Amino acid sequence: MREPSPEYPTPPELHSGSGAAEQLPEVWTGRATNRVQWLLAIGGAACIALGVELAVDSTWTSGILPLLMSVIGCLAAGVLVLFGTLAFVHVAVKVDGDCLEVRCGHIGLPRRTIPLDLVVGADFVPRVTPRQWGGWGYRWRPEIGTAVVVRRGEGVAIKLGDGRVFTVTVDDAEAGVRVIRDRLRLLGTKKPAGA
């Protein structure tokens, strides 16, 4: 986490003994958006439009097969690019009393729900980049875990009980980490002694 300074003093709820656990929001939400991916979506829409234009108003004289291949190629490329980018234009993260939920894109797919009783820790990551993960989107790298990367910037790394790590880029990631840690503390105090 960022060290307190005159520019960024420690908020009152972070001082030890201030009862931060009682001040927990019922639900914490965070979002991250990547406006650059809209350009890719426009490119996908242009490919679809080209495919439709070729299918409707074609004056090709070289035969039906080259025309058909061009139309199908433009439509397929356009659909893949359009929906592939729209799925990761933004991400929404929600933390409530039971779980952490990550939803991507406008229709919320892909979606990942992680019960908090499977989480052993949460860390603030000051810089998550697409380069670290091999691009934008839902990513998996065996040596560092799984991530949802929609833009470069801060993120939350969730450590799971089985040793895996799940990282997500989100605005105000420090607040998200604070809420997750407080939820984990509350869950730890509610567990029976034998559990």
mmCIF file of C-alpha atoms in Angstrom:
data_model
loop_
_atom_site.group_PDB
_atom_site.id
_atom_site.type_symbol
_atom_site.label_atom_id
_atom_site.label_comp_id
_atom_site.label_asym_id
_atom_site.label_seq_id
_atom_site.Cartn_x
_atom_site.Cartn_y
_atom_site.Cartn_z
ATOM 1 C CA MET A 1 0.000 0.000 0.000
ATOM 2 C CA ARG A 2 0.987 3.598 -0.439
ATOM 3 C CA GLU A 3 2.855 5.089 2.529
ATOM 4 C CA PRO A 4 1.184 8.054 4.248
ATOM 5 C CA SER A 5 2.586 11.434 3.196
ATOM 6 C CA PRO A 6 1.440 15.058 3.388
ATOM 7 C CA GLU A 7 -0.171 14.578 -0.045
ATOM 8 C CA TYR A 8 -1.825 11.267 0.864
ATOM 9 C CA PRO A 9 -2.418 11.174 4.621
ATOM 10 C CA THR A 10 -3.746 7.998 6.204
ATOM 11 C CA PRO A 11 -7.548 8.179 6.195
ATOM 12 C CA PRO A 12 -9.077 8.062 9.696
ATOM 13 C CA GLU A 13 -10.647 4.639 9.078
ATOM 14 C CA LEU A 14 -7.183 3.089 8.569
ATOM 15 C CA HIS A 15 -5.766 4.116 11.941
ATOM 16 C CA SER A 16 -5.512 1.078 14.188
ATOM 17 C CA GLY A 17 -8.225 0.780 16.785
ATOM 18 C CA SER A 18 -10.629 3.081 14.938
ATOM 19 C CA GLY A 19 -13.224 0.329 14.495
ATOM 20 C CA ALA A 20 -12.766 0.052 10.732
ATOM 21 C CA ALA A 21 -14.456 -3.358 10.775
ATOM 22 C CA GLU A 22 -17.705 -1.775 11.989
ATOM 23 C CA GLN A 23 -17.510 0.837 9.194
ATOM 24 C CA LEU A 24 -17.305 -1.732 6.407
ATOM 25 C CA PRO A 25 -19.565 -1.012 3.478
ATOM 26 C CA GLU A 26 -22.143 -3.728 2.948
ATOM 27 C CA VAL A 27 -21.024 -4.055 -0.677
ATOM 28 C CA TRP A 28 -17.853 -2.613 -2.226
ATOM 29 C CA THR A 29 -17.729 -2.155 -5.973
ATOM 30 C CA GLY A 30 -14.883 -1.150 -8.222
ATOM 31 C CA ARG A 31 -14.547 -0.727 -11.964
ATOM 32 C CA ALA A 32 -11.884 -0.321 -14.583
ATOM 33 C CA THR A 33 -12.400 0.787 -18.166
ATOM 34 C CA ASN A 34 -10.258 0.777 -21.281
ATOM 35 C CA ARG A 35 -11.475 3.245 -23.879
ATOM 36 C CA VAL A 36 -8.766 2.219 -26.372
ATOM 37 C CA GLN A 37 -10.496 -1.102 -26.924
ATOM 38 C CA TRP A 38 -13.447 0.750 -28.428
ATOM 39 C CA LEU A 39 -11.179 1.415 -31.412
ATOM 40 C CA LEU A 40 -10.722 -2.333 -31.865
ATOM 41 C CA ALA A 41 -14.489 -2.796 -31.574
ATOM 42 C CA ILE A 42 -14.985 -0.207 -34.322
ATOM 43 C CA GLY A 43 -12.517 -2.172 -36.471
ATOM 44 C CA GLY A 44 -14.545 -5.334 -35.866
ATOM 45 C CA ALA A 45 -17.761 -3.546 -36.808
ATOM 46 C CA ALA A 46 -16.063 -2.288 -39.986
ATOM 47 C CA CYS A 47 -15.120 -5.878 -40.923
ATOM 48 C CA ILE A 48 -18.737 -6.954 -40.441
ATOM 49 C CA ALA A 49 -19.948 -4.024 -42.557
ATOM 50 C CA LEU A 50 -17.470 -4.946 -45.294
ATOM 51 C CA GLY A 51 -18.682 -8.545 -45.258
ATOM 52 C CA VAL A 52 -22.307 -7.431 -45.546
ATOM 53 C CA GLU A 53 -21.426 -4.981 -48.318
ATOM 54 C CA LEU A 54 -19.621 -7.713 -50.254
ATOM 55 C CA ALA A 55 -22.554 -10.097 -49.847
ATOM 56 C CA VAL A 56 -25.216 -7.582 -50.877
ATOM 57 C CA ASP A 57 -23.601 -5.506 -53.589
ATOM 58 C CA SER A 58 -20.865 -7.575 -55.203
ATOM 59 C CA THR A 59 -19.700 -7.224 -58.777
ATOM 60 C CA TRP A 60 -17.034 -9.912 -58.547
ATOM 61 C CA THR A 61 -16.554 -11.729 -61.820
ATOM 62 C CA SER A 62 -14.064 -14.314 -60.564
ATOM 63 C CA GLY A 63 -16.738 -16.685 -59.288
ATOM 64 C CA ILE A 64 -18.858 -17.429 -56.269
ATOM 65 C CA LEU A 65 -16.220 -19.275 -54.216
ATOM 66 C CA PRO A 66 -13.797 -16.329 -53.799
ATOM 67 C CA LEU A 67 -16.761 -14.072 -52.982
ATOM 68 C CA LEU A 68 -18.111 -16.528 -50.418
ATOM 69 C CA MET A 69 -14.690 -16.912 -48.795
ATOM 70 C CA SER A 70 -14.310 -13.115 -48.579
ATOM 71 C CA VAL A 71 -17.759 -12.611 -47.063
ATOM 72 C CA ILE A 72 -17.334 -15.398 -44.497
ATOM 73 C CA GLY A 73 -13.813 -14.230 -43.648
ATOM 74 C CA CYS A 74 -14.885 -10.617 -43.092
ATOM 75 C CA LEU A 75 -17.923 -11.610 -41.027
ATOM 76 C CA ALA A 76 -15.982 -14.109 -38.890
ATOM 77 C CA ALA A 77 -13.084 -11.730 -38.246
ATOM 78 C CA GLY A 78 -15.479 -8.898 -37.472
ATOM 79 C CA VAL A 79 -17.568 -10.918 -35.021
ATOM 80 C CA LEU A 80 -14.481 -12.262 -33.228
ATOM 81 C CA VAL A 81 -12.856 -8.849 -32.904
ATOM 82 C CA LEU A 82 -16.080 -7.047 -31.994
ATOM 83 C CA PHE A 83 -17.255 -9.429 -29.294
ATOM 84 C CA GLY A 84 -13.741 -10.219 -28.081
ATOM 85 C CA THR A 85 -13.060 -6.559 -27.399
ATOM 86 C CA LEU A 86 -16.502 -5.646 -26.068
ATOM 87 C CA ALA A 87 -16.199 -8.420 -23.498
ATOM 88 C CA PHE A 88 -13.152 -6.690 -22.011
ATOM 89 C CA VAL A 89 -13.885 -2.980 -22.437
ATOM 90 C CA HIS A 90 -14.558 -2.795 -18.707
ATOM 91 C CA VAL A 91 -14.555 -4.956 -15.607
ATOM 92 C CA ALA A 92 -16.713 -4.651 -12.488
ATOM 93 C CA VAL A 93 -15.637 -6.088 -9.139
ATOM 94 C CA LYS A 94 -18.058 -6.569 -6.253
ATOM 95 C CA VAL A 95 -17.145 -7.651 -2.722
ATOM 96 C CA ASP A 96 -19.924 -8.484 -0.304
ATOM 97 C CA GLY A 97 -20.091 -10.514 2.899
ATOM 98 C CA ASP A 98 -19.758 -13.871 1.140
ATOM 99 C CA CYS A 99 -17.801 -13.538 -2.085
ATOM 100 C CA LEU A 100 -15.837 -11.539 -4.588
ATOM 101 C CA GLU A 101 -17.440 -11.348 -8.023
ATOM 102 C CA VAL A 102 -15.699 -10.205 -11.217
ATOM 103 C CA ARG A 103 -17.839 -9.432 -14.259
ATOM 104 C CA CYS A 104 -16.451 -8.447 -17.642
ATOM 105 C CA GLY A 105 -17.997 -6.418 -20.424
ATOM 106 C CA HIS A 106 -21.524 -5.175 -20.902
ATOM 107 C CA ILE A 107 -23.252 -8.519 -20.478
ATOM 108 C CA GLY A 108 -21.133 -9.636 -17.531
ATOM 109 C CA LEU A 109 -19.391 -12.535 -19.249
ATOM 110 C CA PRO A 110 -16.972 -14.002 -18.506
ATOM 111 C CA ARG A 111 -17.799 -13.938 -14.817
ATOM 112 C CA ARG A 112 -15.877 -15.334 -11.880
ATOM 113 C CA THR A 113 -17.208 -15.687 -8.341
ATOM 114 C CA ILE A 114 -14.763 -16.489 -5.544
ATOM 115 C CA PRO A 115 -16.217 -17.334 -2.115
ATOM 116 C CA LEU A 116 -14.321 -15.411 0.573
ATOM 117 C CA ASP A 117 -13.835 -18.568 2.636
ATOM 118 C CA LEU A 118 -11.489 -19.783 -0.154
ATOM 119 C CA VAL A 119 -9.419 -16.573 0.023
ATOM 120 C CA VAL A 120 -6.379 -16.417 2.307
ATOM 121 C CA GLY A 121 -5.164 -12.932 1.436
ATOM 122 C CA ALA A 122 -5.380 -9.877 -0.777
ATOM 123 C CA ASP A 123 -2.606 -7.585 -1.961
ATOM 124 C CA PHE A 124 -2.511 -4.234 -3.682
ATOM 125 C CA VAL A 125 -0.594 -4.385 -6.970
ATOM 126 C CA PRO A 126 0.488 -0.856 -7.962
ATOM 127 C CA ARG A 127 1.161 -1.689 -11.617
ATOM 128 C CA VAL A 128 -0.491 -4.420 -13.657
ATOM 129 C CA THR A 129 0.271 -4.294 -17.369
ATOM 130 C CA PRO A 130 -1.008 -6.231 -20.378
ATOM 131 C CA ARG A 131 2.632 -6.955 -21.182
ATOM 132 C CA GLN A 132 3.042 -8.934 -17.928
ATOM 133 C CA TRP A 133 0.064 -11.104 -18.818
ATOM 134 C CA GLY A 134 0.382 -11.384 -22.595
ATOM 135 C CA GLY A 135 -2.373 -8.936 -23.537
ATOM 136 C CA TRP A 136 -5.771 -7.696 -22.505
ATOM 137 C CA GLY A 137 -8.583 -9.954 -21.382
ATOM 138 C CA TYR A 138 -8.900 -13.046 -19.222
ATOM 139 C CA ARG A 139 -5.341 -14.366 -18.936
ATOM 140 C CA TRP A 140 -3.579 -17.366 -17.434
ATOM 141 C CA ARG A 141 0.140 -17.746 -16.916
ATOM 142 C CA PRO A 142 1.308 -20.856 -15.058
ATOM 143 C CA GLU A 143 4.050 -19.063 -13.150
ATOM 144 C CA ILE A 144 1.948 -16.133 -11.900
ATOM 145 C CA GLY A 145 -1.721 -17.169 -11.967
ATOM 146 C CA THR A 146 -4.904 -15.914 -13.600
ATOM 147 C CA ALA A 147 -5.892 -12.312 -14.311
ATOM 148 C CA VAL A 148 -8.502 -10.063 -15.837
ATOM 149 C CA VAL A 149 -6.593 -7.199 -17.437
ATOM 150 C CA VAL A 150 -8.573 -4.416 -19.102
ATOM 151 C CA ARG A 151 -6.021 -1.633 -18.748
ATOM 152 C CA ARG A 152 -2.608 -0.765 -17.343
ATOM 153 C CA GLY A 153 -2.636 0.380 -13.723
ATOM 154 C CA GLU A 154 -3.398 -0.679 -10.188
ATOM 155 C CA GLY A 155 -5.049 -3.943 -9.321
ATOM 156 C CA VAL A 156 -5.997 -6.440 -6.640
ATOM 157 C CA ALA A 157 -4.250 -9.810 -6.256
ATOM 158 C CA ILE A 158 -6.351 -12.416 -4.462
ATOM 159 C CA LYS A 159 -4.448 -15.318 -2.885
ATOM 160 C CA LEU A 160 -6.496 -18.496 -2.771
ATOM 161 C CA GLY A 161 -6.141 -21.333 -0.283
ATOM 162 C CA ASP A 162 -4.858 -23.750 -2.947
ATOM 163 C CA GLY A 163 -1.889 -21.466 -3.703
ATOM 164 C CA ARG A 164 -3.292 -19.894 -6.860
ATOM 165 C CA VAL A 165 -3.429 -16.128 -7.397
ATOM 166 C CA PHE A 166 -6.183 -14.208 -9.189
ATOM 167 C CA THR A 167 -5.403 -10.618 -10.232
ATOM 168 C CA VAL A 168 -7.845 -8.023 -11.559
ATOM 169 C CA THR A 169 -7.256 -4.438 -12.667
ATOM 170 C CA VAL A 170 -9.625 -2.095 -10.882
ATOM 171 C CA ASP A 171 -9.743 1.582 -9.913
ATOM 172 C CA ASP A 172 -9.228 2.314 -6.207
ATOM 173 C CA ALA A 173 -7.659 -1.100 -5.699
ATOM 174 C CA GLU A 174 -6.311 -0.102 -2.274
ATOM 175 C CA ALA A 175 -9.854 0.343 -0.955
ATOM 176 C CA GLY A 176 -10.806 -3.035 -2.414
ATOM 177 C CA VAL A 177 -7.861 -4.730 -0.708
ATOM 178 C CA ARG A 178 -8.753 -3.043 2.581
ATOM 179 C CA VAL A 179 -12.378 -4.236 2.358
ATOM 180 C CA ILE A 180 -11.345 -7.800 1.436
ATOM 181 C CA ARG A 181 -8.867 -7.968 4.323
ATOM 182 C CA ASP A 182 -11.479 -6.664 6.757
ATOM 183 C CA ARG A 183 -14.005 -9.214 5.468
ATOM 184 C CA LEU A 184 -11.428 -11.980 5.918
ATOM 185 C CA ARG A 185 -10.784 -10.810 9.491
ATOM 186 C CA LEU A 186 -14.518 -10.879 10.209
ATOM 187 C CA LEU A 187 -14.853 -14.359 8.667
ATOM 188 C CA GLY A 188 -11.903 -15.545 10.770
ATOM 189 C CA THR A 189 -13.555 -14.388 14.000
ATOM 190 C CA LYS A 190 -16.901 -16.012 13.104
ATOM 191 C CA LYS A 191 -15.435 -19.488 12.477
ATOM 192 C CA PRO A 192 -15.892 -22.069 15.259
ATOM 193 C CA ALA A 193 -12.773 -22.957 17.256
ATOM 194 C CA GLY A 194 -12.598 -26.495 15.793
ATOM 195 C CA ALA A 195 -12.811 -25.354 12.169
#
